mmCIF file of N, CA and C and ligand atoms in Angstrom:
data_model
loop_
_atom_site.group_PDB
_atom_site.id
_atom_site.type_symbol
_atom_site.label_atom_id
_atom_site.label_comp_id
_atom_site.label_asym_id
_atom_site.label_seq_id
_atom_site.Cartn_x
_atom_site.Cartn_y
_atom_site.Cartn_z
ATOM 1 N N UNK A 1 95.682 116.175 94.745
ATOM 2 C CA UNK A 1 95.961 115.201 95.395
ATOM 3 C C UNK A 1 96.632 114.773 96.571
ATOM 4 N N UNK A 2 96.188 114.410 97.867
ATOM 5 C CA UNK A 2 97.129 114.302 98.918
ATOM 6 C C UNK A 2 96.901 113.102 99.552
ATOM 7 N N UNK A 3 97.577 112.480 100.920
ATOM 8 C CA UNK A 3 97.786 111.426 101.325
ATOM 9 C C UNK A 3 97.445 110.429 100.858
ATOM 10 N N UNK A 4 96.780 109.575 101.600
ATOM 11 C CA UNK A 4 96.367 107.854 100.683
ATOM 12 C C UNK A 4 96.491 107.839 99.324
ATOM 13 N N UNK A 5 95.738 108.447 98.536
ATOM 14 C CA UNK A 5 96.011 108.725 97.476
ATOM 15 C C UNK A 5 97.378 109.159 96.388
ATOM 16 N N UNK A 6 97.484 109.864 97.236
ATOM 17 C CA UNK A 6 99.155 110.404 96.568
ATOM 18 C C UNK A 6 99.948 108.929 96.992
ATOM 19 N N UNK A 7 100.130 108.276 98.177
ATOM 20 C CA UNK A 7 101.419 107.530 98.362
ATOM 21 C C UNK A 7 101.292 106.540 97.637
ATOM 22 N N UNK A 8 99.859 105.712 97.123
ATOM 23 C CA UNK A 8 99.235 105.418 96.399
ATOM 24 C C UNK A 8 99.937 105.067 95.039
ATOM 25 N N UNK A 9 99.748 106.159 94.606
ATOM 26 C CA UNK A 9 99.665 106.786 93.419
ATOM 27 C C UNK A 9 101.424 107.040 92.747
ATOM 28 N N UNK A 10 101.966 107.065 94.223
ATOM 29 C CA UNK A 10 103.675 107.616 93.765
ATOM 30 C C UNK A 10 104.228 105.956 93.717
ATOM 31 N N UNK A 11 103.558 104.940 95.176
ATOM 32 C CA UNK A 11 103.991 103.840 95.005
ATOM 33 C C UNK A 11 103.848 102.460 93.721
ATOM 34 N N UNK A 12 102.513 103.239 93.713
ATOM 35 C CA UNK A 12 102.342 102.625 91.691
ATOM 36 C C UNK A 12 103.047 102.901 90.488
ATOM 37 N N UNK A 13 103.245 104.258 90.910
ATOM 38 C CA UNK A 13 103.832 104.805 89.407
ATOM 39 C C UNK A 13 105.782 104.354 89.861
ATOM 40 N N UNK A 14 105.314 104.019 91.135
ATOM 41 C CA UNK A 14 107.536 103.528 91.382
ATOM 42 C C UNK A 14 108.031 102.123 90.413
ATOM 43 N N UNK A 15 105.972 101.027 90.051
ATOM 44 C CA UNK A 15 106.495 99.737 90.101
ATOM 45 C C UNK A 15 105.332 99.802 88.472
ATOM 46 N N UNK A 16 105.654 100.867 87.851
ATOM 47 C CA UNK A 16 105.008 100.650 86.382
ATOM 48 C C UNK A 16 106.338 101.178 85.765
ATOM 49 N N UNK A 17 107.661 101.991 85.964
ATOM 50 C CA UNK A 17 108.959 102.686 85.677
ATOM 51 C C UNK A 17 109.861 101.080 86.035
ATOM 52 N N UNK A 18 109.269 100.206 87.263
ATOM 53 C CA UNK A 18 110.464 99.023 87.549
ATOM 54 C C UNK A 18 110.070 98.478 87.108
ATOM 55 N N UNK A 19 108.762 97.716 86.687
ATOM 56 C CA UNK A 19 108.109 96.258 85.804
ATOM 57 C C UNK A 19 107.628 96.801 84.071
ATOM 58 N N UNK A 20 107.727 98.213 83.648
ATOM 59 C CA UNK A 20 108.104 98.240 81.941
ATOM 60 C C UNK A 20 109.704 98.571 81.916
ATOM 61 N N UNK A 21 110.268 98.829 82.470
ATOM 62 C CA UNK A 21 111.785 99.100 82.293
ATOM 63 C C UNK A 21 112.211 97.013 82.036
ATOM 64 N N UNK A 22 111.203 96.821 83.463
ATOM 65 C CA UNK A 22 111.821 94.790 82.952
ATOM 66 C C UNK A 22 111.256 93.985 81.901
ATOM 67 N N UNK A 23 110.010 94.377 81.345
ATOM 68 C CA UNK A 23 109.715 94.281 80.295
ATOM 69 C C UNK A 23 110.825 94.336 79.205
ATOM 70 N N UNK A 24 111.018 94.985 79.227
ATOM 71 C CA UNK A 24 112.429 96.111 78.132
ATOM 72 C C UNK A 24 113.184 95.108 78.361
ATOM 73 N N UNK A 25 113.787 94.812 79.408
ATOM 74 C CA UNK A 25 114.808 94.060 79.345
ATOM 75 C C UNK A 25 114.974 92.650 78.958
ATOM 76 N N UNK A 26 113.573 92.257 79.949
ATOM 77 C CA UNK A 26 112.874 91.116 78.643
ATOM 78 C C UNK A 26 112.883 90.819 77.275
ATOM 79 N N UNK A 27 112.950 92.159 76.437
ATOM 80 C CA UNK A 27 112.315 91.682 75.316
ATOM 81 C C UNK A 27 113.704 92.021 74.834
ATOM 82 N N UNK A 28 114.838 92.078 75.265
ATOM 83 C CA UNK A 28 115.972 92.736 74.306
ATOM 84 C C UNK A 28 116.785 91.640 74.690
ATOM 85 N N UNK A 29 116.423 90.643 76.015
ATOM 86 C CA UNK A 29 117.182 89.748 76.034
ATOM 87 C C UNK A 29 116.824 88.840 75.685
ATOM 88 N N UNK A 30 115.803 88.977 75.567
ATOM 89 C CA UNK A 30 114.562 87.920 74.422
ATOM 90 C C UNK A 30 114.807 86.136 76.182
ATOM 91 N N UNK A 31 114.880 87.055 76.941
ATOM 92 C CA UNK A 31 114.185 85.564 77.865
ATOM 93 C C UNK A 31 113.358 86.420 78.834
ATOM 94 N N UNK A 32 112.375 85.504 78.136
ATOM 95 C CA UNK A 32 111.138 85.528 79.048
ATOM 96 C C UNK A 32 110.816 85.192 80.748
ATOM 97 N N UNK A 33 111.167 84.209 81.457
ATOM 98 C CA UNK A 33 111.860 83.142 82.496
ATOM 99 C C UNK A 33 109.890 84.168 83.161
ATOM 100 N N UNK A 34 111.053 84.922 83.284
ATOM 101 C CA UNK A 34 110.260 85.843 85.117
ATOM 102 C C UNK A 34 109.276 86.634 83.811
ATOM 103 N N UNK A 35 108.543 85.612 83.094
ATOM 104 C CA UNK A 35 107.255 87.239 82.713
ATOM 105 C C UNK A 35 106.138 87.419 83.416
ATOM 106 N N UNK A 36 106.352 85.877 84.499
ATOM 107 C CA UNK A 36 104.792 86.460 85.338
ATOM 108 C C UNK A 36 105.546 87.579 86.767
ATOM 109 N N UNK A 37 106.808 86.963 86.826
ATOM 110 C CA UNK A 37 107.147 87.855 88.040
ATOM 111 C C UNK A 37 106.753 89.641 87.457
ATOM 112 N N UNK A 38 107.146 90.085 86.435
ATOM 113 C CA UNK A 38 106.639 91.315 85.355
ATOM 114 C C UNK A 38 105.361 91.485 85.717
ATOM 115 N N UNK A 39 104.332 90.541 84.996
ATOM 116 C CA UNK A 39 103.490 90.650 84.972
ATOM 117 C C UNK A 39 102.980 91.215 86.149
ATOM 118 N N UNK A 40 102.702 90.630 87.355
ATOM 119 C CA UNK A 40 102.624 91.004 88.670
ATOM 120 C C UNK A 40 102.473 91.988 88.921
ATOM 121 N N UNK A 41 104.686 92.663 89.160
ATOM 122 C CA UNK A 41 104.329 93.567 88.949
ATOM 123 C C UNK A 41 103.789 95.158 88.761
ATOM 124 N N UNK A 42 103.783 95.217 87.769
ATOM 125 C CA UNK A 42 102.970 95.917 86.668
ATOM 126 C C UNK A 42 101.151 95.923 87.289
ATOM 127 N N UNK A 43 100.116 94.394 87.081
ATOM 128 C CA UNK A 43 98.781 94.295 87.592
ATOM 129 C C UNK A 43 99.025 94.956 89.366
ATOM 130 N N UNK A 44 99.872 94.114 89.751
ATOM 131 C CA UNK A 44 99.122 94.499 92.000
ATOM 132 C C UNK A 44 100.214 95.750 91.638
ATOM 133 N N UNK A 45 101.151 95.923 91.052
ATOM 134 C CA UNK A 45 101.662 96.906 91.760
ATOM 135 C C UNK A 45 101.534 98.388 90.771
ATOM 136 N N UNK A 46 101.046 98.544 89.585
ATOM 137 C CA UNK A 46 100.956 99.795 89.006
ATOM 138 C C UNK A 46 99.468 99.892 89.355
ATOM 139 N N UNK A 47 98.448 99.066 88.734
ATOM 140 C CA UNK A 47 96.672 98.797 88.564
ATOM 141 C C UNK A 47 96.753 98.413 89.548
ATOM 142 N N UNK A 48 96.808 97.956 90.940
ATOM 143 C CA UNK A 48 95.743 97.378 91.580
ATOM 144 C C UNK A 48 95.795 98.941 92.566
ATOM 145 N N UNK A 49 97.115 99.298 92.535
ATOM 146 C CA UNK A 49 97.470 100.414 93.164
ATOM 147 C C UNK A 49 96.874 101.494 93.234
ATOM 148 N N UNK A 50 96.843 101.573 91.661
ATOM 149 C CA UNK A 50 96.144 102.980 91.220
ATOM 150 C C UNK A 50 94.598 103.471 91.130
ATOM 151 N N UNK A 51 94.286 102.228 91.367
ATOM 152 C CA UNK A 51 92.729 101.120 91.563
ATOM 153 C C UNK A 51 92.634 102.203 92.891
ATOM 154 N N UNK A 52 92.591 101.662 93.942
ATOM 155 C CA UNK A 52 92.587 101.714 95.584
ATOM 156 C C UNK A 52 92.963 103.713 95.124
ATOM 157 N N UNK A 53 94.190 103.955 94.749
ATOM 158 C CA UNK A 53 94.576 105.661 95.421
ATOM 159 C C UNK A 53 93.462 106.139 94.608
ATOM 160 N N UNK A 54 92.926 105.638 93.355
ATOM 161 C CA UNK A 54 91.353 106.863 92.507
ATOM 162 C C UNK A 54 91.016 106.350 93.678
ATOM 163 N N UNK A 55 90.342 104.932 93.708
ATOM 164 C CA UNK A 55 88.285 105.274 94.796
ATOM 165 C C UNK A 55 88.910 105.952 96.051
ATOM 166 N N UNK A 56 90.002 105.900 97.145
ATOM 167 C CA UNK A 56 90.395 106.673 98.213
ATOM 168 C C UNK A 56 89.920 108.269 97.989
ATOM 169 N N UNK A 57 90.445 108.762 96.729
ATOM 170 C CA UNK A 57 90.414 110.202 96.231
ATOM 171 C C UNK A 57 89.082 110.222 95.895
ATOM 172 N N UNK A 58 88.445 109.792 94.681
ATOM 173 C CA UNK A 58 86.735 109.856 95.020
ATOM 174 C C UNK A 58 86.103 109.582 96.266
ATOM 175 N N UNK A 59 86.800 109.076 97.112
ATOM 176 C CA UNK A 59 85.784 108.834 98.477
ATOM 177 C C UNK A 59 86.464 108.704 99.516
ATOM 178 N N UNK A 60 87.010 110.793 99.643
ATOM 179 C CA UNK A 60 87.592 110.871 100.863
ATOM 180 C C UNK A 60 87.462 110.558 102.325
ATOM 181 N N UNK A 61 86.056 110.542 102.156
ATOM 182 C CA UNK A 61 86.030 110.248 103.740
ATOM 183 C C UNK A 61 86.200 108.220 103.892
ATOM 184 N N UNK A 62 86.470 107.099 103.226
ATOM 185 C CA UNK A 62 87.346 106.336 103.213
ATOM 186 C C UNK A 62 88.211 106.812 103.091
ATOM 187 N N UNK A 63 89.304 107.666 102.489
ATOM 188 C CA UNK A 63 90.553 107.696 101.482
ATOM 189 C C UNK A 63 90.984 108.012 103.586
ATOM 190 N N UNK A 64 90.731 108.589 104.304
ATOM 191 C CA UNK A 64 91.040 109.915 105.579
ATOM 192 C C UNK A 64 91.473 108.797 106.394
ATOM 193 N N UNK A 65 90.302 107.475 106.232
ATOM 194 C CA UNK A 65 89.901 106.315 107.478
ATOM 195 C C UNK A 65 91.651 105.449 108.191
ATOM 196 N N UNK A 66 91.943 104.750 109.207
ATOM 197 C CA UNK A 66 92.601 103.774 109.424
ATOM 198 C C UNK A 66 92.219 102.929 109.011
ATOM 199 N N UNK A 67 91.636 102.354 108.289
ATOM 200 C CA UNK A 67 91.356 101.133 108.054
ATOM 201 C C UNK A 67 92.017 101.009 106.337
ATOM 202 N N UNK A 68 92.057 102.562 105.787
ATOM 203 C CA UNK A 68 91.847 102.126 105.183
ATOM 204 C C UNK A 68 93.527 102.796 104.281
ATOM 205 N N UNK A 69 94.539 102.330 105.700
ATOM 206 C CA UNK A 69 95.597 103.638 105.657
ATOM 207 C C UNK A 69 96.193 101.342 105.979
ATOM 208 N N UNK A 70 95.961 100.768 106.813
ATOM 209 C CA UNK A 70 96.064 99.765 107.151
ATOM 210 C C UNK A 70 96.069 99.199 105.424
ATOM 211 N N UNK A 71 94.819 99.408 104.739
ATOM 212 C CA UNK A 71 94.592 97.994 103.679
ATOM 213 C C UNK A 71 95.547 98.370 103.181
ATOM 214 N N UNK A 72 96.237 99.629 102.510
ATOM 215 C CA UNK A 72 97.232 100.351 101.677
ATOM 216 C C UNK A 72 98.382 99.424 101.602
ATOM 217 N N UNK A 73 98.868 99.352 103.363
ATOM 218 C CA UNK A 73 99.589 99.707 103.687
ATOM 219 C C UNK A 73 99.882 97.900 103.394
ATOM 220 N N UNK A 74 98.442 96.558 103.504
ATOM 221 C CA UNK A 74 98.509 95.852 103.301
ATOM 222 C C UNK A 74 99.609 95.348 101.755
ATOM 223 N N UNK A 75 98.196 96.373 101.135
ATOM 224 C CA UNK A 75 98.432 95.609 99.638
ATOM 225 C C UNK A 75 100.352 96.487 99.010
ATOM 226 N N UNK A 76 100.725 97.125 99.574
ATOM 227 C CA UNK A 76 101.610 97.320 98.637
ATOM 228 C C UNK A 76 103.161 96.463 99.690
ATOM 229 N N UNK A 77 102.715 96.100 100.695
ATOM 230 C CA UNK A 77 103.850 95.131 101.873
ATOM 231 C C UNK A 77 103.357 93.816 100.482
ATOM 232 N N UNK A 78 102.391 93.225 100.464
ATOM 233 C CA UNK A 78 101.834 91.936 99.377
ATOM 234 C C UNK A 78 102.608 92.292 98.113
ATOM 235 N N UNK A 79 102.706 93.465 97.752
ATOM 236 C CA UNK A 79 103.183 93.695 96.184
ATOM 237 C C UNK A 79 105.246 93.450 96.406
ATOM 238 N N UNK A 80 105.015 93.840 97.730
ATOM 239 C CA UNK A 80 106.471 93.966 97.830
ATOM 240 C C UNK A 80 107.689 92.301 97.935
ATOM 241 N N UNK A 81 105.864 91.888 98.629
ATOM 242 C CA UNK A 81 106.528 90.385 98.431
ATOM 243 C C UNK A 81 106.251 89.453 97.550
ATOM 244 N N UNK A 82 104.945 89.512 96.844
ATOM 245 C CA UNK A 82 105.347 88.738 96.113
ATOM 246 C C UNK A 82 105.390 88.703 94.677
ATOM 247 N N UNK A 83 105.960 89.221 94.646
ATOM 248 C CA UNK A 83 106.432 89.674 92.877
ATOM 249 C C UNK A 83 108.316 89.293 92.786
ATOM 250 N N UNK A 84 109.441 89.218 94.081
ATOM 251 C CA UNK A 84 110.290 88.619 94.035
ATOM 252 C C UNK A 84 110.318 87.262 94.366
ATOM 253 N N UNK A 85 109.489 87.011 95.392
ATOM 254 C CA UNK A 85 108.633 85.959 95.611
ATOM 255 C C UNK A 85 108.080 84.622 94.557
ATOM 256 N N UNK A 86 107.200 85.114 93.025
ATOM 257 C CA UNK A 86 107.661 84.047 92.316
ATOM 258 C C UNK A 86 108.914 84.627 91.504
ATOM 259 N N UNK A 87 109.626 85.121 91.575
ATOM 260 C CA UNK A 87 110.618 84.970 90.723
ATOM 261 C C UNK A 87 111.852 83.640 91.441
ATOM 262 N N UNK A 88 111.429 84.033 92.780
ATOM 263 C CA UNK A 88 111.857 82.867 93.446
ATOM 264 C C UNK A 88 111.990 81.344 93.284
ATOM 265 N N UNK A 89 110.382 81.346 92.836
ATOM 266 C CA UNK A 89 110.017 79.976 93.096
ATOM 267 C C UNK A 89 109.320 79.578 91.929
ATOM 268 N N UNK A 90 109.865 80.325 90.390
ATOM 269 C CA UNK A 90 110.094 80.021 89.091
ATOM 270 C C UNK A 90 111.479 79.850 88.750
ATOM 271 N N UNK A 91 112.718 80.533 89.972
ATOM 272 C CA UNK A 91 113.828 79.449 89.736
ATOM 273 C C UNK A 91 114.131 79.196 91.243
ATOM 274 N N UNK A 92 113.094 78.186 91.609
ATOM 275 C CA UNK A 92 113.056 77.749 92.120
ATOM 276 C C UNK A 92 113.566 76.753 93.474
ATOM 277 N N UNK A 93 113.347 77.979 93.985
ATOM 278 C CA UNK A 93 114.775 78.642 95.187
ATOM 279 C C UNK A 93 113.739 78.769 96.121
ATOM 280 N N UNK A 94 112.744 78.164 96.203
ATOM 281 C CA UNK A 94 111.656 78.858 97.888
ATOM 282 C C UNK A 94 110.254 78.989 97.159
ATOM 283 N N UNK A 95 109.588 78.710 97.577
ATOM 284 C CA UNK A 95 107.906 79.024 97.705
ATOM 285 C C UNK A 95 107.357 80.023 98.682
ATOM 286 N N UNK A 96 108.011 80.540 99.851
ATOM 287 C CA UNK A 96 107.571 80.666 100.823
ATOM 288 C C UNK A 96 107.366 82.227 100.590
ATOM 289 N N UNK A 97 108.207 83.506 100.114
ATOM 290 C CA UNK A 97 108.141 84.567 99.693
ATOM 291 C C UNK A 97 106.334 84.916 98.793
ATOM 292 N N UNK A 98 106.672 83.835 97.829
ATOM 293 C CA UNK A 98 105.236 83.758 97.316
ATOM 294 C C UNK A 98 104.364 83.218 97.075
ATOM 295 N N UNK A 99 103.936 82.215 98.861
ATOM 296 C CA UNK A 99 102.548 82.721 99.256
ATOM 297 C C UNK A 99 102.158 83.710 100.651
ATOM 298 N N UNK A 100 103.808 83.987 101.225
ATOM 299 C CA UNK A 100 103.309 85.136 102.349
ATOM 300 C C UNK A 100 102.680 86.376 101.488
ATOM 301 N N UNK A 101 103.053 86.199 100.651
ATOM 302 C CA UNK A 101 102.710 87.664 99.686
ATOM 303 C C UNK A 101 101.068 87.403 99.134
ATOM 304 N N UNK A 102 101.468 86.376 98.619
ATOM 305 C CA UNK A 102 99.652 86.173 98.032
ATOM 306 C C UNK A 102 98.455 86.336 99.639
ATOM 307 N N UNK A 103 98.892 85.865 100.555
ATOM 308 C CA UNK A 103 98.040 86.444 101.506
ATOM 309 C C UNK A 103 98.008 87.707 101.304
ATOM 310 N N UNK A 104 99.178 88.454 101.632
ATOM 311 C CA UNK A 104 98.975 89.486 102.143
ATOM 312 C C UNK A 104 98.101 90.311 101.325
ATOM 313 N N UNK A 105 98.137 89.524 99.872
ATOM 314 C CA UNK A 105 97.724 90.352 98.452
ATOM 315 C C UNK A 105 96.135 90.146 98.686
ATOM 316 N N UNK A 106 95.599 88.684 98.787
ATOM 317 C CA UNK A 106 94.176 88.848 99.163
ATOM 318 C C UNK A 106 93.431 88.952 100.116
ATOM 319 N N UNK A 107 94.216 89.184 100.929
ATOM 320 C CA UNK A 107 93.839 89.857 102.730
ATOM 321 C C UNK A 107 93.771 91.459 102.403
ATOM 322 N N UNK A 108 94.419 92.683 101.834
ATOM 323 C CA UNK A 108 94.390 93.364 101.238
ATOM 324 C C UNK A 108 92.926 93.805 100.585
ATOM 325 N N UNK A 109 92.930 92.676 99.281
ATOM 326 C CA UNK A 109 91.349 93.034 99.133
ATOM 327 C C UNK A 109 90.439 92.880 99.989
ATOM 328 N N UNK A 110 90.166 91.923 100.604
ATOM 329 C CA UNK A 110 89.313 91.609 101.974
ATOM 330 C C UNK A 110 89.091 93.193 102.812
ATOM 331 N N UNK A 111 89.899 93.447 102.987
ATOM 332 C CA UNK A 111 90.369 94.759 104.157
ATOM 333 C C UNK A 111 89.436 95.720 103.257
ATOM 334 N N UNK A 112 89.630 95.299 101.517
ATOM 335 C CA UNK A 112 88.831 96.919 100.564
ATOM 336 C C UNK A 112 87.691 97.168 100.445
ATOM 337 N N UNK A 113 87.153 95.389 100.405
ATOM 338 C CA UNK A 113 85.989 94.404 100.306
ATOM 339 C C UNK A 113 84.876 95.253 101.533
ATOM 340 N N UNK A 114 85.267 95.123 102.869
ATOM 341 C CA UNK A 114 85.310 96.151 104.248
ATOM 342 C C UNK A 114 84.985 97.740 104.182
ATOM 343 N N UNK A 115 85.808 97.815 103.531
ATOM 344 C CA UNK A 115 85.934 99.527 103.014
ATOM 345 C C UNK A 115 85.565 100.466 102.783
ATOM 346 N N UNK A 116 84.926 99.211 101.706
ATOM 347 C CA UNK A 116 83.914 99.667 100.385
ATOM 348 C C UNK A 116 83.056 99.708 101.263
ATOM 349 N N UNK A 117 81.924 98.768 100.951
ATOM 350 C CA UNK A 117 80.948 98.387 102.587
ATOM 351 C C UNK A 117 80.405 99.289 103.106
ATOM 352 N N UNK A 118 81.266 99.421 103.827
ATOM 353 C CA UNK A 118 81.724 100.070 105.007
ATOM 354 C C UNK A 118 81.266 101.906 105.005
ATOM 355 N N UNK A 119 82.112 102.236 104.359
ATOM 356 C CA UNK A 119 82.743 103.526 104.240
ATOM 357 C C UNK A 119 82.460 104.300 102.101
ATOM 358 N N UNK A 120 82.276 103.588 101.475
ATOM 359 C CA UNK A 120 81.831 103.945 100.078
ATOM 360 C C UNK A 120 80.369 104.340 99.733
ATOM 361 N N UNK A 121 79.597 103.153 100.470
ATOM 362 C CA UNK A 121 78.064 104.160 99.719
ATOM 363 C C UNK A 121 77.685 105.271 99.781
ATOM 364 N N UNK A 122 77.342 105.739 98.661
ATOM 365 C CA UNK A 122 76.401 107.471 98.894
ATOM 366 C C UNK A 122 75.383 107.266 100.411
ATOM 367 N N UNK A 123 75.635 108.151 100.916
ATOM 368 C CA UNK A 123 74.346 108.424 102.162
ATOM 369 C C UNK A 123 72.872 108.205 101.638
ATOM 370 N N UNK A 124 71.346 106.972 101.702
ATOM 371 C CA UNK A 124 70.668 107.293 100.705
ATOM 372 C C UNK A 124 70.082 109.080 101.112
HETATM 373 C C1 HEM B 1 107.784 99.031 77.971
HETATM 374 C C2 HEM B 1 106.592 98.492 79.121
HETATM 375 C C3 HEM B 1 105.900 97.154 79.346
HETATM 376 C C4 HEM B 1 106.919 95.934 78.607
HETATM 377 C C5 HEM B 1 108.341 96.323 77.513
HETATM 378 C C6 HEM B 1 106.764 94.390 77.972
HETATM 379 C C7 HEM B 1 107.086 93.175 78.379
HETATM 380 C C8 HEM B 1 106.650 91.529 78.358
HETATM 381 C C9 HEM B 1 107.297 90.874 77.558
HETATM 382 C C10 HEM B 1 109.082 90.375 76.307
HETATM 383 C C11 HEM B 1 106.782 89.569 78.684
HETATM 384 C C12 HEM B 1 107.077 88.392 78.140
HETATM 385 C C13 HEM B 1 105.902 88.013 76.734
HETATM 386 C C14 HEM B 1 106.033 85.729 76.359
HETATM 387 O O1 HEM B 1 106.876 85.825 77.064
HETATM 388 O O2 HEM B 1 105.419 85.691 75.901
HETATM 389 C C15 HEM B 1 105.655 90.547 79.219
HETATM 390 C C16 HEM B 1 104.577 89.776 79.351
HETATM 391 C C17 HEM B 1 103.272 90.132 80.152
HETATM 392 N N1 HEM B 1 103.278 91.059 80.906
HETATM 393 FE FE1 HEM B 1 104.128 92.880 80.371
HETATM 394 N N2 HEM B 1 105.607 94.587 79.303
HETATM 395 C C18 HEM B 1 105.492 96.275 79.230
HETATM 396 C C19 HEM B 1 104.330 96.645 80.139
HETATM 397 C C20 HEM B 1 103.270 95.901 80.660
HETATM 398 C C21 HEM B 1 102.207 96.336 81.395
HETATM 399 C C22 HEM B 1 101.623 97.623 82.097
HETATM 400 C C23 HEM B 1 101.754 95.150 82.312
HETATM 401 C C24 HEM B 1 100.404 95.018 83.019
HETATM 402 C C25 HEM B 1 99.859 95.964 83.485
HETATM 403 C C26 HEM B 1 102.388 93.866 81.098
HETATM 404 C C27 HEM B 1 101.954 92.831 82.133
HETATM 405 C C28 HEM B 1 102.228 91.547 81.249
HETATM 406 C C29 HEM B 1 101.603 90.049 81.080
HETATM 407 C C30 HEM B 1 100.094 90.280 81.913
HETATM 408 C C31 HEM B 1 102.534 89.279 80.646
HETATM 409 C C32 HEM B 1 102.209 88.425 80.568
HETATM 410 C C33 HEM B 1 103.037 87.560 82.100
HETATM 411 C C34 HEM B 1 102.572 85.768 80.795
HETATM 412 O O3 HEM B 1 102.623 85.441 80.586
HETATM 413 O O4 HEM B 1 103.588 85.617 82.235
HETATM 414 N N3 HEM B 1 103.207 94.714 80.700
HETATM 415 N N4 HEM B 1 105.404 91.756 78.838
#
């Protein structure tokens, strides 16, 4: 594995390590206040990024395209912003970061849909 799939899996695994360690800290402390932020780090960071990486590995033509690189960058930026954004929102420290992160996250999925439709289908 190399290129975009490798980068996506590397970022996904980093998210999983941080997200799981966060889960262990929540369990040990008994404080589950930030569990929605933990859940989004694991699901958007680990699961979604790994799914994107899997797709781009299986469809190298799509993975080599510029739009796929943009899609991955937007998805990673979305995770990086939405996770602390959710934690801030829970702590009533503002919702702006969560809003920006959520918009980037849905934008990344819209771009992924475009990649899928334009580059994901096998030739007839
Ligand atoms: C070492 C691994 C993990 C530990 C120790 C852990 C621990 C926890 C804890 C303590 C909670 C709070 C439960 C509650 O308040 O009822 C939680 C919630 C949650 N976790 Fe994890 N977790 C781990 C990995 C994961 C992974 C890999 C995912 C997803 C891929 C995940 C998804 C979730 C979800 C969806 C919730 C519910 C959040 C909510 O209700 O707001 N967790 N986890």
